[in-house]
Amino acid sequence: MSDGSTTSTTGATTSTLPPSVSVRGVRASYGRIEVLHGVDLEVPAGSVFALLGPNGAGKSTLLKVLSGRMRTTAGEVLVGDVPIGKTPSEKLARQGICAVPEGRGIFPNLTVRENLRIWTYRGGITMKDVEEQTYATFPVLKERRRQLAGTMSGGEQQMLAISRALVTRPRVLYLDELSMGLAPLIVAELYELVGTLARQGMTIVLVEQFVTTALAVADHAAIMVHGRIEQQGTPSEMADAALSIYLA
Ligand code: ATP
């Protein structure tokens, strides 16, 4: 279609172009404890946005809200000009809004192929397509295809987790701590892929504890402290700000 839109298997019409993500006055709580106290963010379409901040600031919680894994108590999230409302994560994934959660979200007791097969159940994609796409992006996973996912290296498990998200050819991708527990060389490889995905046309929001790594790939960045966005701007503007906040 000339306007870049397609009709998905769910019947919803979605654009194939990357949309912007707007977060407006979002509040969220665990039980009675509020941890997001009115978050506002504008993530431009097709950009890489790095969300930085100290431990416990609420970064992972915000990604949970953005990807439909947690409800807000106030405010709204829009993808393009469409509010995601209470849409659950599985449905958002079918609309091309996907997350690679902290802790990876793969099935450790299944082989790589079995993990891939499970993801075809989201519909609209064959095992052949999933395997071709995955092995083209991460050739090492082809060698590991009969291995239990939980016995692979941390980097290989992260590759499998990313593959899971890429299966639906997302327009929006949320990445939580890609670098968690990984060697620097693997981290560099994964972030190179993030840059490539963004250039291919994807809106990416990433949470990352390694500030320099995140700012190297990001177009925009924000610093979150105590459940609020403290500052946002260009990576160079945020580099000094991040340093003072982390050292404070
Ligand atoms: P980190 O970088 O350490 O992962 P973060 O910025 O991602 O931190 P969150 O994980 O979003 O922060 O946590 C924000 C606050 O919410 C913290 O005070 C945390 O203890 C609390 N919290 C997170 N998950 C839960 C949960 N499942 N139940 C209760 N409180 C939680």
mmCIF file of N, CA and C in Angstrom, residues 143-235:
data_model
loop_
_atom_site.group_PDB
_atom_site.id
_atom_site.type_symbol
_atom_site.label_atom_id
_atom_site.label_comp_id
_atom_site.label_asym_id
_atom_site.label_seq_id
_atom_site.Cartn_x
_atom_site.Cartn_y
_atom_site.Cartn_z
ATOM 1 N N GLU A 143 23.743 -22.787 14.784
ATOM 2 C CA GLU A 143 24.592 -23.852 15.360
ATOM 3 C C GLU A 143 23.999 -24.374 16.670
ATOM 4 N N ARG A 144 23.329 -23.508 17.389
ATOM 5 C CA ARG A 144 22.799 -23.869 18.720
ATOM 6 C C ARG A 144 21.351 -24.365 18.668
ATOM 7 N N ARG A 145 20.807 -24.578 17.474
ATOM 8 C CA ARG A 145 19.352 -24.760 17.364
ATOM 9 C C ARG A 145 18.797 -25.951 18.146
ATOM 10 N N ARG A 146 19.646 -26.967 18.380
ATOM 11 C CA ARG A 146 19.145 -28.129 19.142
ATOM 12 C C ARG A 146 19.521 -28.062 20.621
ATOM 13 N N GLN A 147 20.153 -26.972 21.013
ATOM 14 C CA GLN A 147 20.619 -26.835 22.403
ATOM 15 C C GLN A 147 19.521 -26.207 23.271
ATOM 16 N N LEU A 148 19.450 -26.651 24.546
ATOM 17 C CA LEU A 148 18.490 -26.032 25.459
ATOM 18 C C LEU A 148 18.893 -24.568 25.652
ATOM 19 N N ALA A 149 17.910 -23.671 25.543
ATOM 20 C CA ALA A 149 18.210 -22.235 25.588
ATOM 21 C C ALA A 149 18.920 -21.847 26.879
ATOM 22 N N GLY A 150 18.512 -22.489 27.990
ATOM 23 C CA GLY A 150 19.088 -22.137 29.281
ATOM 24 C C GLY A 150 20.543 -22.537 29.444
ATOM 25 N N THR A 151 21.041 -23.393 28.538
ATOM 26 C CA THR A 151 22.442 -23.814 28.649
ATOM 27 C C THR A 151 23.360 -22.984 27.742
ATOM 28 N N MET A 152 22.790 -22.028 27.018
ATOM 29 C CA MET A 152 23.627 -21.196 26.138
ATOM 30 C C MET A 152 24.287 -20.092 26.962
ATOM 31 N N SER A 153 25.262 -19.421 26.364
ATOM 32 C CA SER A 153 25.905 -18.293 27.044
ATOM 33 C C SER A 153 24.896 -17.150 27.198
ATOM 34 N N GLY A 154 25.206 -16.234 28.100
ATOM 35 C CA GLY A 154 24.315 -15.090 28.324
ATOM 36 C C GLY A 154 24.063 -14.305 27.048
ATOM 37 N N GLY A 155 25.118 -14.118 26.264
ATOM 38 C CA GLY A 155 24.990 -13.355 25.010
ATOM 39 C C GLY A 155 24.080 -14.066 24.023
ATOM 40 N N GLU A 156 24.249 -15.410 23.924
ATOM 41 C CA GLU A 156 23.410 -16.182 22.995
ATOM 42 C C GLU A 156 21.949 -16.150 23.447
ATOM 43 N N GLN A 157 21.743 -16.205 24.754
ATOM 44 C CA GLN A 157 20.359 -16.123 25.265
ATOM 45 C C GLN A 157 19.750 -14.757 24.947
ATOM 46 N N GLN A 158 20.568 -13.729 25.049
ATOM 47 C CA GLN A 158 20.057 -12.385 24.730
ATOM 48 C C GLN A 158 19.724 -12.296 23.235
ATOM 49 N N MET A 159 20.549 -12.931 22.394
ATOM 50 C CA MET A 159 20.264 -12.943 20.954
ATOM 51 C C MET A 159 18.912 -13.619 20.688
ATOM 52 N N LEU A 160 18.678 -14.728 21.412
ATOM 53 C CA LEU A 160 17.408 -15.437 21.235
ATOM 54 C C LEU A 160 16.237 -14.551 21.693
ATOM 55 N N ALA A 161 16.446 -13.843 22.793
ATOM 56 C CA ALA A 161 15.382 -12.953 23.290
ATOM 57 C C ALA A 161 15.083 -11.840 22.278
ATOM 58 N N ILE A 162 16.130 -11.316 21.663
ATOM 59 C CA ILE A 162 15.924 -10.259 20.661
ATOM 60 C C ILE A 162 15.201 -10.854 19.446
ATOM 61 N N SER A 163 15.603 -12.080 19.068
ATOM 62 C CA SER A 163 14.955 -12.742 17.925
ATOM 63 C C SER A 163 13.467 -12.867 18.151
ATOM 64 N N ARG A 164 13.119 -13.170 19.406
ATOM 65 C CA ARG A 164 11.699 -13.332 19.747
ATOM 66 C C ARG A 164 10.933 -12.048 19.408
ATOM 67 N N ALA A 165 11.528 -10.915 19.780
ATOM 68 C CA ALA A 165 10.862 -9.646 19.517
ATOM 69 C C ALA A 165 10.829 -9.346 18.018
ATOM 70 N N LEU A 166 11.893 -9.739 17.308
ATOM 71 C CA LEU A 166 11.980 -9.383 15.882
ATOM 72 C C LEU A 166 11.053 -10.217 15.005
ATOM 73 N N VAL A 167 10.585 -11.356 15.557
ATOM 74 C CA VAL A 167 9.698 -12.246 14.803
ATOM 75 C C VAL A 167 8.505 -11.490 14.215
ATOM 76 N N THR A 168 8.000 -10.533 14.984
ATOM 77 C CA THR A 168 6.801 -9.819 14.519
ATOM 78 C C THR A 168 7.149 -8.594 13.670
ATOM 79 N N ARG A 169 8.430 -8.458 13.320
ATOM 80 C CA ARG A 169 8.903 -7.278 12.577
ATOM 81 C C ARG A 169 8.339 -6.002 13.193
ATOM 82 N N PRO A 170 8.742 -5.710 14.435
ATOM 83 C CA PRO A 170 8.133 -4.597 15.167
ATOM 84 C C PRO A 170 8.442 -3.229 14.566
ATOM 85 N N ARG A 171 7.530 -2.322 14.823
ATOM 86 C CA ARG A 171 7.757 -0.910 14.470
ATOM 87 C C ARG A 171 8.293 -0.164 15.677
ATOM 88 N N VAL A 172 8.000 -0.721 16.870
ATOM 89 C CA VAL A 172 8.470 -0.119 18.122
ATOM 90 C C VAL A 172 9.093 -1.236 18.953
ATOM 91 N N LEU A 173 10.293 -0.991 19.459
ATOM 92 C CA LEU A 173 10.989 -2.019 20.230
ATOM 93 C C LEU A 173 11.488 -1.419 21.544
ATOM 94 N N TYR A 174 11.156 -2.081 22.647
ATOM 95 C CA TYR A 174 11.606 -1.652 23.968
ATOM 96 C C TYR A 174 12.645 -2.646 24.474
ATOM 97 N N LEU A 175 13.809 -2.151 24.829
ATOM 98 C CA LEU A 175 14.918 -3.022 25.250
ATOM 99 C C LEU A 175 15.333 -2.689 26.673
ATOM 100 N N ASP A 176 15.225 -3.665 27.568
ATOM 101 C CA ASP A 176 15.561 -3.409 28.965
ATOM 102 C C ASP A 176 16.884 -4.074 29.324
ATOM 103 N N GLU A 177 17.902 -3.263 29.549
ATOM 104 C CA GLU A 177 19.214 -3.744 30.010
ATOM 105 C C GLU A 177 19.763 -4.881 29.153
ATOM 106 N N LEU A 178 19.921 -4.603 27.873
ATOM 107 C CA LEU A 178 20.497 -5.599 26.962
ATOM 108 C C LEU A 178 21.831 -6.123 27.470
ATOM 109 N N SER A 179 22.579 -5.267 28.134
ATOM 110 C CA SER A 179 23.963 -5.597 28.482
ATOM 111 C C SER A 179 24.088 -6.425 29.756
ATOM 112 N N MET A 180 22.953 -6.656 30.432
ATOM 113 C CA MET A 180 22.963 -7.308 31.746
ATOM 114 C C MET A 180 23.822 -8.577 31.775
ATOM 115 N N GLY A 181 24.902 -8.533 32.509
ATOM 116 C CA GLY A 181 25.748 -9.710 32.724
ATOM 117 C C GLY A 181 26.561 -10.158 31.515
ATOM 118 N N LEU A 182 26.677 -9.318 30.496
ATOM 119 C CA LEU A 182 27.369 -9.747 29.278
ATOM 120 C C LEU A 182 28.756 -9.114 29.144
ATOM 121 N N ALA A 183 29.627 -9.813 28.408
ATOM 122 C CA ALA A 183 30.972 -9.299 28.158
ATOM 123 C C ALA A 183 30.896 -8.090 27.217
ATOM 124 N N PRO A 184 31.814 -7.127 27.383
ATOM 125 C CA PRO A 184 31.781 -5.890 26.583
ATOM 126 C C PRO A 184 31.715 -6.120 25.067
ATOM 127 N N LEU A 185 32.421 -7.152 24.601
ATOM 128 C CA LEU A 185 32.440 -7.402 23.153
ATOM 129 C C LEU A 185 31.045 -7.768 22.638
ATOM 130 N N ILE A 186 30.336 -8.588 23.409
ATOM 131 C CA ILE A 186 28.977 -9.000 23.037
ATOM 132 C C ILE A 186 28.043 -7.790 23.105
ATOM 133 N N VAL A 187 28.222 -6.985 24.147
ATOM 134 C CA VAL A 187 27.386 -5.788 24.305
ATOM 135 C C VAL A 187 27.558 -4.892 23.071
ATOM 136 N N ALA A 188 28.805 -4.706 22.656
ATOM 137 C CA ALA A 188 29.076 -3.857 21.489
ATOM 138 C C ALA A 188 28.375 -4.422 20.255
ATOM 139 N N GLU A 189 28.425 -5.750 20.085
ATOM 140 C CA GLU A 189 27.764 -6.390 18.927
ATOM 141 C C GLU A 189 26.254 -6.162 18.958
ATOM 142 N N LEU A 190 25.674 -6.338 20.152
ATOM 143 C CA LEU A 190 24.217 -6.186 20.261
ATOM 144 C C LEU A 190 23.799 -4.744 19.967
ATOM 145 N N TYR A 191 24.588 -3.790 20.449
ATOM 146 C CA TYR A 191 24.221 -2.389 20.197
ATOM 147 C C TYR A 191 24.464 -1.983 18.747
ATOM 148 N N GLU A 192 25.401 -2.675 18.102
ATOM 149 C CA GLU A 192 25.570 -2.429 16.665
ATOM 150 C C GLU A 192 24.280 -2.836 15.947
ATOM 151 N N LEU A 193 23.726 -3.970 16.381
ATOM 152 C CA LEU A 193 22.460 -4.428 15.805
ATOM 153 C C LEU A 193 21.340 -3.413 16.083
ATOM 154 N N VAL A 194 21.318 -2.853 17.292
ATOM 155 C CA VAL A 194 20.293 -1.859 17.630
ATOM 156 C C VAL A 194 20.371 -0.687 16.641
ATOM 157 N N GLY A 195 21.579 -0.219 16.376
ATOM 158 C CA GLY A 195 21.775 0.875 15.418
ATOM 159 C C GLY A 195 21.252 0.487 14.040
ATOM 160 N N THR A 196 21.550 -0.747 13.613
ATOM 161 C CA THR A 196 21.095 -1.213 12.295
ATOM 162 C C THR A 196 19.573 -1.252 12.243
ATOM 163 N N LEU A 197 18.949 -1.778 13.306
ATOM 164 C CA LEU A 197 17.478 -1.878 13.331
ATOM 165 C C LEU A 197 16.861 -0.488 13.232
ATOM 166 N N ALA A 198 17.450 0.465 13.938
ATOM 167 C CA ALA A 198 16.912 1.831 13.907
ATOM 168 C C ALA A 198 17.022 2.406 12.500
ATOM 169 N N ARG A 199 18.154 2.170 11.864
ATOM 170 C CA ARG A 199 18.336 2.698 10.499
ATOM 171 C C ARG A 199 17.367 2.040 9.520
ATOM 172 N N GLN A 200 16.980 0.785 9.815
ATOM 173 C CA GLN A 200 16.014 0.095 8.934
ATOM 174 C C GLN A 200 14.595 0.609 9.154
ATOM 175 N N GLY A 201 14.400 1.420 10.202
ATOM 176 C CA GLY A 201 13.088 2.017 10.433
ATOM 177 C C GLY A 201 12.351 1.390 11.590
ATOM 178 N N MET A 202 12.789 1.705 12.796
ATOM 179 C CA MET A 202 12.148 1.180 14.005
ATOM 180 C C MET A 202 12.305 2.263 15.053
ATOM 181 N N THR A 203 11.296 2.433 15.883
ATOM 182 C CA THR A 203 11.417 3.353 17.016
ATOM 183 C C THR A 203 11.867 2.512 18.204
ATOM 184 N N ILE A 204 12.972 2.902 18.826
ATOM 185 C CA ILE A 204 13.550 2.058 19.881
ATOM 186 C C ILE A 204 13.721 2.857 21.170
ATOM 187 N N VAL A 205 13.215 2.301 22.259
ATOM 188 C CA VAL A 205 13.463 2.889 23.578
ATOM 189 C C VAL A 205 14.271 1.880 24.363
ATOM 190 N N LEU A 206 15.427 2.304 24.883
ATOM 191 C CA LEU A 206 16.241 1.363 25.633
ATOM 192 C C LEU A 206 16.596 1.886 27.009
ATOM 193 N N VAL A 207 16.592 0.945 27.949
ATOM 194 C CA VAL A 207 17.066 1.223 29.296
ATOM 195 C C VAL A 207 18.435 0.579 29.397
ATOM 196 N N GLU A 208 19.401 1.326 29.898
ATOM 197 C CA GLU A 208 20.758 0.780 29.919
ATOM 198 C C GLU A 208 21.538 1.369 31.082
ATOM 199 N N GLN A 209 22.249 0.497 31.796
ATOM 200 C CA GLN A 209 23.036 0.999 32.924
ATOM 201 C C GLN A 209 24.375 1.571 32.467
ATOM 202 N N PHE A 210 24.855 1.119 31.291
ATOM 203 C CA PHE A 210 26.113 1.673 30.789
ATOM 204 C C PHE A 210 25.813 2.920 29.961
ATOM 205 N N VAL A 211 26.003 4.071 30.599
ATOM 206 C CA VAL A 211 25.600 5.339 30.004
ATOM 207 C C VAL A 211 26.292 5.590 28.671
ATOM 208 N N THR A 212 27.591 5.353 28.621
ATOM 209 C CA THR A 212 28.347 5.655 27.401
ATOM 210 C C THR A 212 27.859 4.791 26.243
ATOM 211 N N THR A 213 27.617 3.517 26.533
ATOM 212 C CA THR A 213 27.133 2.593 25.503
ATOM 213 C C THR A 213 25.786 3.064 24.966
ATOM 214 N N ALA A 214 24.905 3.448 25.894
ATOM 215 C CA ALA A 214 23.563 3.860 25.484
ATOM 216 C C ALA A 214 23.620 5.155 24.687
ATOM 217 N N LEU A 215 24.414 6.107 25.153
ATOM 218 C CA LEU A 215 24.440 7.411 24.478
ATOM 219 C C LEU A 215 25.109 7.332 23.109
ATOM 220 N N ALA A 216 25.976 6.322 22.934
ATOM 221 C CA ALA A 216 26.658 6.184 21.644
ATOM 222 C C ALA A 216 25.674 5.804 20.540
ATOM 223 N N VAL A 217 24.637 5.080 20.893
ATOM 224 C CA VAL A 217 23.694 4.608 19.863
ATOM 225 C C VAL A 217 22.437 5.489 19.803
ATOM 226 N N ALA A 218 22.205 6.288 20.873
ATOM 227 C CA ALA A 218 20.932 7.030 20.979
ATOM 228 C C ALA A 218 20.920 8.326 20.169
ATOM 229 N N ASP A 219 19.711 8.719 19.745
ATOM 230 C CA ASP A 219 19.499 10.046 19.137
ATOM 231 C C ASP A 219 19.024 11.033 20.194
ATOM 232 N N HIS A 220 18.322 10.498 21.193
ATOM 233 C CA HIS A 220 17.778 11.321 22.292
ATOM 234 C C HIS A 220 17.940 10.523 23.582
ATOM 235 N N ALA A 221 17.940 11.252 24.694
ATOM 236 C CA ALA A 221 18.054 10.550 25.974
ATOM 237 C C ALA A 221 17.320 11.318 27.057
ATOM 238 N N ALA A 222 16.936 10.584 28.100
ATOM 239 C CA ALA A 222 16.298 11.211 29.255
ATOM 240 C C ALA A 222 16.848 10.568 30.513
ATOM 241 N N ILE A 223 16.846 11.346 31.568
ATOM 242 C CA ILE A 223 17.294 10.811 32.855
ATOM 243 C C ILE A 223 16.103 10.790 33.801
ATOM 244 N N MET A 224 15.888 9.606 34.369
ATOM 245 C CA MET A 224 14.764 9.421 35.270
ATOM 246 C C MET A 224 15.303 9.290 36.693
ATOM 247 N N VAL A 225 14.669 9.995 37.608
ATOM 248 C CA VAL A 225 15.058 9.927 39.021
ATOM 249 C C VAL A 225 13.775 9.893 39.842
ATOM 250 N N HIS A 226 13.687 8.945 40.772
ATOM 251 C CA HIS A 226 12.524 8.849 41.667
ATOM 252 C C HIS A 226 11.185 8.927 40.921
ATOM 253 N N GLY A 227 11.075 8.173 39.838
ATOM 254 C CA GLY A 227 9.776 8.069 39.159
ATOM 255 C C GLY A 227 9.362 9.275 38.335
ATOM 256 N N ARG A 228 10.322 10.164 38.053
ATOM 257 C CA ARG A 228 10.025 11.329 37.198
ATOM 258 C C ARG A 228 11.161 11.533 36.208
ATOM 259 N N ILE A 229 10.823 12.165 35.068
ATOM 260 C CA ILE A 229 11.891 12.511 34.126
ATOM 261 C C ILE A 229 12.535 13.800 34.630
ATOM 262 N N GLU A 230 13.818 13.698 34.907
ATOM 263 C CA GLU A 230 14.530 14.858 35.467
ATOM 264 C C GLU A 230 14.998 15.792 34.351
ATOM 265 N N GLN A 231 15.541 15.188 33.289
ATOM 266 C CA GLN A 231 16.032 16.002 32.163
ATOM 267 C C GLN A 231 15.930 15.174 30.898
ATOM 268 N N GLN A 232 15.772 15.845 29.748
ATOM 269 C CA GLN A 232 15.913 15.129 28.483
ATOM 270 C C GLN A 232 16.549 16.019 27.451
ATOM 271 N N GLY A 233 17.184 15.403 26.463
ATOM 272 C CA GLY A 233 17.879 16.192 25.447
ATOM 273 C C GLY A 233 18.706 15.301 24.538
ATOM 274 N N THR A 234 19.719 15.909 23.937
ATOM 275 C CA THR A 234 20.586 15.149 23.033
ATOM 276 C C THR A 234 21.545 14.298 23.873
ATOM 277 N N PRO A 235 22.140 13.267 23.265
ATOM 278 C CA PRO A 235 23.099 12.452 24.019
ATOM 279 C C PRO A 235 24.222 13.291 24.625
#
